Amino acid sequence: NIFMLEKKKTELYQELGLQARDLRFQHLMSIATRNNRIIMRMEFLKAVITPEFLLILDYRNLNMEHWLFHELASQLAGEGQLVTYSLPFEFRAIEAILQYRISKLQGRLNTLQPQILETLEALVDPKLLSVDRSKLHILLQNGKSLSELETDLKVFKETILEILDEEELIEELCLSKWTDPQVFEESTSGIDHAEEMELLLENYYRQAEDLANEARELRVLIDDSESIIFINLDSHRNVMMRLNLQLTMGTFSLSLFGLIGVAFGMNLESSLEEDPRIFWLVTGIMFLGSGLIWRRLLSFLGRHLEPPLPPHVPAVLKKSQPATARAEIKNNLKAEALGLSRSTLTNQ
């Protein structure tokens, strides 16, 4: 039976036998027991579990109506896929809340993963000379969301791991074992509720670990893609710098041999200006000399910009030589041993 009720905080504390600090609305994750009550905080989801009922505190701001009225009832009744056989009520309540939390984290990851992959596919393209700023903005937002998801998964795992490391905490979570004598007899006869609770928590710890691994792979993919983007930008930047340097060298070559034209352009009389062939001769020398100097500078630039060849590693040869030497020594020793044995037989 699922229903809603409103009570004052003081009345609720008295009925549950808890203190005001136990039900304080803190946006963190914790699983604790107090006065035979299990208090679960899953950030915005806060619940109190007893052997008889599950109390969800102030769910109206969390958009949980579909889960409460369509999924939770079957899970608590033991009719859903989460429960395979009959267990006390607190097991089904804890599993329902953990499953709800894991499904929310899984949904966030399923939403982020295609967006991140699509954005990275659009950014990591060697044909693009520039990076789309809108795509970078989307990637930045998705990266922040992924960081928040990783933090939530880490907190979820740490909370469950703290309980798994303490056997007393696991025992305290089995409420019906200490309140109902029949349940205690069943547990002593064959079903250990502490082991069942440990298996339940380990199951969701593994699921959170799988989600954390997927989120970590996405983070590594983002980092690798950023490195590729930076490499592509550096490559295009180097091309532009090389082109700028070549143009600068060409301008220098023309300016250097342009001094000849400057010298002839001075208002000084000489016998060379009377010959009509001198103009074409000087112009040809200027262009030829500029081209030769430009090519010389390009070859000098190419020699200094090419990556050096990897050095030879003679250590492999040095290591192989002692091996062959040892093989020859072994063969010689074998031959000597055979010779000694033959000589001994002959002497006998």
Coordinates of C-alpha atoms in Angstrom, one line a residue:
N1 CA 0.0 0.0 0.0
I2 CA 1.4 3.3 -1.1
F3 CA 0.0 6.5 0.3
M4 CA 1.0 10.0 1.2
L5 CA 0.8 11.7 4.6
E6 CA 1.8 15.0 6.2
K7 CA 3.1 15.3 9.7
K8 CA 5.0 17.7 11.8
K9 CA 8.7 17.0 12.2
T10 CA 8.5 16.6 15.9
E11 CA 5.7 14.1 15.7
L12 CA 7.6 12.2 13.0
Y13 CA 10.7 12.1 15.1
Q14 CA 8.8 10.8 18.1
E15 CA 7.0 8.1 16.2
L16 CA 10.2 6.8 14.6
G17 CA 12.3 7.1 17.7
L18 CA 14.9 9.3 16.0
Q19 CA 16.5 12.6 16.6
A20 CA 16.1 15.8 14.5
R21 CA 19.7 15.5 13.2
D22 CA 19.0 12.0 11.9
L23 CA 16.5 13.3 9.3
R24 CA 18.2 16.5 8.5
F25 CA 18.1 17.3 4.8
Q26 CA 21.7 17.1 3.7
H27 CA 22.6 16.6 0.1
L28 CA 25.0 13.8 0.6
M29 CA 25.0 10.0 0.5
S30 CA 25.0 7.8 3.5
I31 CA 23.5 4.5 4.9
A32 CA 23.2 4.3 8.6
T33 CA 21.2 2.5 11.3
R34 CA 19.8 4.0 14.5
N35 CA 17.2 2.6 16.9
N36 CA 16.4 -0.3 14.6
R37 CA 15.8 2.1 11.7
I38 CA 17.8 2.3 8.5
I39 CA 18.4 5.9 7.3
M40 CA 19.3 6.2 3.7
R41 CA 20.4 9.5 2.0
M42 CA 20.9 9.4 -1.7
E43 CA 21.6 13.1 -2.2
F44 CA 18.0 14.4 -2.9
L45 CA 16.3 11.1 -2.0
K46 CA 15.9 10.5 1.7
A47 CA 14.3 7.4 3.2
V48 CA 13.7 5.7 6.5
I49 CA 13.4 1.9 6.4
T50 CA 11.8 -0.2 9.2
P51 CA 10.9 -4.0 9.1
E52 CA 7.3 -2.9 8.3
F53 CA 7.4 0.1 6.0
L54 CA 9.5 2.4 3.8
L55 CA 9.1 6.1 4.4
I56 CA 10.2 8.5 1.5
L57 CA 10.6 12.0 2.9
D58 CA 9.2 14.9 0.8
Y59 CA 9.3 13.3 -2.7
R60 CA 7.2 15.9 -4.4
N61 CA 10.1 18.0 -5.6
L62 CA 12.1 15.1 -7.1
N63 CA 9.8 13.9 -10.0
M64 CA 9.5 10.4 -8.5
E65 CA 5.9 9.8 -9.0
H66 CA 6.4 7.3 -11.8
W67 CA 8.9 5.3 -9.7
L68 CA 6.8 5.4 -6.5
F69 CA 3.4 4.4 -8.0
H70 CA 4.5 2.1 -10.9
E71 CA 7.8 0.4 -10.0
L72 CA 8.3 0.6 -6.2
A73 CA 5.1 -1.3 -5.3
S74 CA 6.0 -4.4 -7.3
Q75 CA 9.6 -4.3 -6.0
L76 CA 8.6 -4.1 -2.4
A77 CA 6.0 -6.9 -2.9
G78 CA 8.7 -9.2 -4.2
E79 CA 7.1 -9.4 -7.7
G80 CA 9.7 -7.5 -9.6
Q81 CA 13.0 -8.6 -11.3
L82 CA 15.1 -7.5 -8.4
V83 CA 14.0 -10.1 -5.9
T84 CA 14.5 -13.7 -6.8
Y85 CA 13.1 -15.3 -3.6
S86 CA 11.5 -14.2 -0.3
L87 CA 13.6 -12.0 1.9
P88 CA 12.6 -9.6 4.7
F89 CA 11.1 -6.3 3.8
E90 CA 14.2 -4.2 4.5
F91 CA 16.2 -6.1 1.9
R92 CA 13.6 -5.3 -0.8
A93 CA 13.5 -1.7 0.3
I94 CA 17.3 -1.2 0.3
E95 CA 17.5 -2.9 -3.1
A96 CA 14.8 -0.8 -4.6
I97 CA 16.5 2.4 -3.5
L98 CA 19.9 1.3 -4.7
Q99 CA 18.4 0.2 -8.0
Y100 CA 16.7 3.6 -8.4
R101 CA 20.0 5.4 -7.7
I102 CA 22.0 3.2 -10.1
S103 CA 19.3 3.6 -12.8
K104 CA 19.6 7.4 -12.4
L105 CA 23.4 7.3 -12.8
Q106 CA 23.1 4.9 -15.7
G107 CA 20.6 7.3 -17.4
R108 CA 22.9 10.2 -17.0
L109 CA 25.8 8.2 -18.5
N110 CA 23.6 7.1 -21.4
T111 CA 22.7 10.7 -22.1
L112 CA 26.2 12.0 -22.0
Q113 CA 27.9 9.2 -23.9
P114 CA 26.4 9.8 -27.4
Q115 CA 26.7 13.6 -27.0
I116 CA 30.4 13.4 -26.2
L117 CA 31.1 10.9 -29.0
E118 CA 29.3 13.0 -31.5
T119 CA 31.1 16.2 -30.4
L120 CA 34.5 14.5 -30.5
E121 CA 33.8 13.0 -33.9
A122 CA 33.0 16.5 -35.2
L123 CA 36.1 18.0 -33.6
V124 CA 38.7 15.4 -34.4
D125 CA 38.9 15.9 -38.2
P126 CA 42.3 16.5 -39.8
K127 CA 40.7 18.3 -42.7
L128 CA 39.5 21.1 -40.5
L129 CA 41.9 24.1 -40.3
S130 CA 40.1 25.6 -37.3
V131 CA 38.0 24.4 -34.4
D132 CA 34.3 25.1 -34.1
R133 CA 33.9 27.2 -30.9
S134 CA 30.3 26.0 -30.4
K135 CA 31.5 22.4 -30.4
L136 CA 34.2 23.2 -27.8
H137 CA 31.5 24.9 -25.6
I138 CA 29.3 21.8 -25.8
L139 CA 32.3 19.6 -25.0
L140 CA 33.2 21.7 -22.0
Q141 CA 29.6 21.4 -20.7
N142 CA 29.6 17.7 -21.2
G143 CA 33.0 17.4 -19.5
K144 CA 31.7 19.2 -16.5
S145 CA 28.6 16.9 -16.4
L146 CA 30.9 13.9 -16.7
S147 CA 33.1 15.1 -13.8
E148 CA 29.9 15.4 -11.7
L149 CA 28.9 11.9 -12.6
E150 CA 32.3 10.5 -11.7
T151 CA 32.1 12.3 -8.4
D152 CA 28.6 10.8 -7.7
L153 CA 29.8 7.3 -8.6
K154 CA 32.8 7.7 -6.4
V155 CA 30.7 8.7 -3.4
F156 CA 28.3 5.9 -4.1
K157 CA 31.1 3.3 -4.1
E158 CA 32.8 4.7 -1.0
T159 CA 29.5 4.7 0.9
I160 CA 28.8 1.0 0.1
L161 CA 32.5 0.1 0.6
E162 CA 32.4 1.5 4.1
I163 CA 29.6 -0.8 5.0
L164 CA 31.2 -3.8 3.3
D165 CA 34.4 -3.3 5.4
E166 CA 32.5 -3.5 8.7
E167 CA 30.7 -6.7 9.5
E168 CA 28.9 -5.1 12.4
L169 CA 27.3 -2.6 10.1
I170 CA 26.1 -5.3 7.8
E171 CA 24.6 -7.1 10.7
E172 CA 22.8 -3.9 11.8
L173 CA 21.2 -3.6 8.4
C174 CA 19.4 -6.9 8.9
L175 CA 16.6 -5.5 11.0
S176 CA 14.2 -8.5 10.9
K177 CA 16.8 -10.8 12.2
W178 CA 16.8 -9.1 15.6
T179 CA 13.2 -8.2 15.9
D180 CA 11.3 -11.2 14.6
P181 CA 12.2 -14.5 16.3
Q182 CA 10.9 -16.6 13.4
V183 CA 13.2 -14.8 11.0
F184 CA 16.1 -15.3 13.4
E185 CA 15.4 -19.1 13.5
E186 CA 15.2 -19.2 9.7
S187 CA 18.5 -17.4 9.4
T188 CA 20.2 -19.8 11.9
S189 CA 18.7 -22.8 10.1
G190 CA 20.2 -22.1 6.7
I191 CA 19.8 -18.5 5.4
D192 CA 22.5 -16.1 6.7
H193 CA 21.0 -12.7 6.3
A194 CA 24.3 -11.0 6.8
E195 CA 25.8 -12.8 3.8
E196 CA 22.7 -12.0 1.7
M197 CA 23.0 -8.3 2.6
E198 CA 26.7 -8.4 1.8
L199 CA 26.0 -10.0 -1.6
L200 CA 23.3 -7.4 -2.3
L201 CA 25.7 -4.5 -1.5
E202 CA 28.5 -6.1 -3.5
N203 CA 26.2 -6.4 -6.5
Y204 CA 25.5 -2.7 -6.6
Y205 CA 29.1 -1.9 -5.9
R206 CA 30.1 -3.8 -9.0
Q207 CA 27.5 -2.1 -11.0
A208 CA 28.8 1.3 -9.9
E209 CA 32.3 0.2 -10.6
D210 CA 31.3 -0.7 -14.2
L211 CA 29.6 2.7 -14.7
A212 CA 32.8 4.3 -13.3
N213 CA 34.9 2.4 -15.8
E214 CA 32.7 3.6 -18.6
A215 CA 32.9 7.1 -17.4
R216 CA 36.7 6.8 -17.1
E217 CA 36.9 5.6 -20.7
L218 CA 35.0 8.6 -21.8
R219 CA 37.3 10.9 -19.8
V220 CA 40.4 9.2 -21.4
L221 CA 38.8 9.6 -24.8
I222 CA 38.2 13.3 -24.2
D223 CA 41.8 13.8 -23.1
D224 CA 43.1 11.9 -26.2
S225 CA 40.9 13.9 -28.5
E226 CA 42.1 17.1 -26.9
S227 CA 45.7 16.0 -27.6
I228 CA 44.8 15.2 -31.2
I229 CA 43.1 18.6 -31.6
F230 CA 46.2 20.4 -30.2
I231 CA 48.4 18.4 -32.5
N232 CA 46.3 19.3 -35.6
L233 CA 46.3 23.0 -34.6
D234 CA 50.1 22.9 -34.0
S235 CA 50.6 21.3 -37.4
H236 CA 48.5 23.9 -39.2
R237 CA 50.3 26.6 -37.2
N238 CA 53.7 25.2 -38.2
V239 CA 52.6 25.2 -41.9
M240 CA 51.7 28.8 -41.7
M241 CA 54.9 29.7 -39.9
R242 CA 56.9 27.8 -42.5
L243 CA 55.1 29.6 -45.3
N244 CA 55.7 33.0 -43.6
L245 CA 59.4 32.2 -43.3
Q246 CA 59.7 31.2 -46.9
L247 CA 58.1 34.4 -48.0
T248 CA 60.4 36.4 -45.7
M249 CA 63.4 34.6 -47.3
G250 CA 62.1 35.4 -50.8
T251 CA 61.7 39.1 -49.9
F252 CA 65.2 39.1 -48.4
S253 CA 66.6 37.6 -51.6
L254 CA 64.9 40.1 -53.8
S255 CA 65.9 43.0 -51.6
L256 CA 69.5 41.8 -51.6
F257 CA 69.9 41.8 -55.4
G258 CA 67.6 44.8 -55.7
L259 CA 70.6 46.8 -54.5
I260 CA 72.0 46.5 -58.0
G261 CA 68.9 48.2 -59.4
V262 CA 69.2 50.8 -56.7
A263 CA 72.8 51.5 -57.7
F264 CA 71.8 51.9 -61.4
G265 CA 68.9 54.1 -60.4
M266 CA 71.1 56.8 -58.9
N267 CA 71.7 59.9 -61.0
L268 CA 75.3 59.1 -61.7
E269 CA 76.6 58.9 -65.3
S270 CA 78.5 55.9 -66.5
S271 CA 79.2 54.3 -69.8
L272 CA 76.9 51.4 -69.1
E273 CA 73.6 53.2 -69.5
E274 CA 74.4 53.8 -73.2
D275 CA 74.3 50.0 -74.0
P276 CA 70.7 48.8 -74.5
R277 CA 71.6 45.2 -73.5
I278 CA 72.8 46.2 -70.0
F279 CA 69.2 46.6 -68.7
W280 CA 68.3 43.0 -69.6
L281 CA 71.6 41.7 -68.3
V282 CA 71.3 43.4 -64.9
T283 CA 67.7 42.4 -64.6
G284 CA 68.5 38.7 -65.3
I285 CA 71.4 38.8 -62.8
M286 CA 69.1 40.2 -60.2
F287 CA 66.4 37.6 -60.7
L288 CA 68.8 34.7 -61.1
G289 CA 70.8 35.7 -58.0
S290 CA 67.6 36.1 -56.0
G291 CA 66.3 32.7 -57.0
L292 CA 69.7 31.0 -56.2
I293 CA 69.8 32.6 -52.7
W294 CA 66.2 31.7 -52.1
R295 CA 66.8 28.1 -53.0
R296 CA 69.9 28.0 -50.8
L297 CA 68.0 29.4 -47.9
L298 CA 65.1 26.8 -48.4
S299 CA 67.6 23.9 -48.5
F300 CA 69.2 25.3 -45.3
L301 CA 65.8 25.5 -43.7
G302 CA 64.8 22.0 -44.7
R303 CA 68.0 20.5 -43.3
H304 CA 67.4 22.2 -39.9
L305 CA 63.7 21.4 -39.7
E306 CA 63.8 17.7 -40.6
P307 CA 63.7 15.4 -37.6
P308 CA 67.0 13.6 -37.0
L309 CA 67.3 9.9 -37.7
P310 CA 67.1 7.6 -34.7
P311 CA 70.6 6.6 -33.6
H312 CA 71.7 3.0 -34.1
V313 CA 71.6 0.8 -31.1
P314 CA 74.7 -1.3 -31.0
A315 CA 73.7 -2.8 -27.7
V316 CA 71.7 -5.5 -29.5
L317 CA 74.8 -6.6 -31.4
K318 CA 76.8 -6.5 -28.2
K319 CA 74.3 -8.7 -26.4
S320 CA 74.1 -11.2 -29.3
Q321 CA 77.9 -11.6 -29.4
P322 CA 78.3 -13.1 -25.9
A323 CA 75.4 -15.4 -26.6
T324 CA 77.1 -16.9 -29.7
A325 CA 80.4 -17.0 -27.8
R326 CA 78.7 -18.9 -25.0
A327 CA 77.2 -21.3 -27.5
E328 CA 80.7 -21.9 -29.1
I329 CA 82.2 -22.4 -25.6
K330 CA 79.5 -24.9 -24.7
N331 CA 80.1 -26.8 -28.0
N332 CA 83.8 -26.9 -27.4
L333 CA 83.3 -28.1 -23.8
K334 CA 81.0 -30.9 -25.2
A335 CA 83.6 -31.8 -27.8
E336 CA 86.3 -31.9 -25.2
A337 CA 84.1 -34.0 -22.9
L338 CA 83.4 -36.5 -25.6
G339 CA 87.1 -36.6 -26.5
L340 CA 88.0 -37.3 -22.8
S341 CA 85.4 -40.0 -22.5
R342 CA 86.6 -41.7 -25.7
S343 CA 90.2 -41.6 -24.5
T344 CA 89.2 -43.0 -21.2
L345 CA 87.4 -45.9 -22.8
T346 CA 90.4 -46.5 -25.0
N347 CA 92.8 -46.6 -22.1
Q348 CA 90.6 -49.0 -20.2

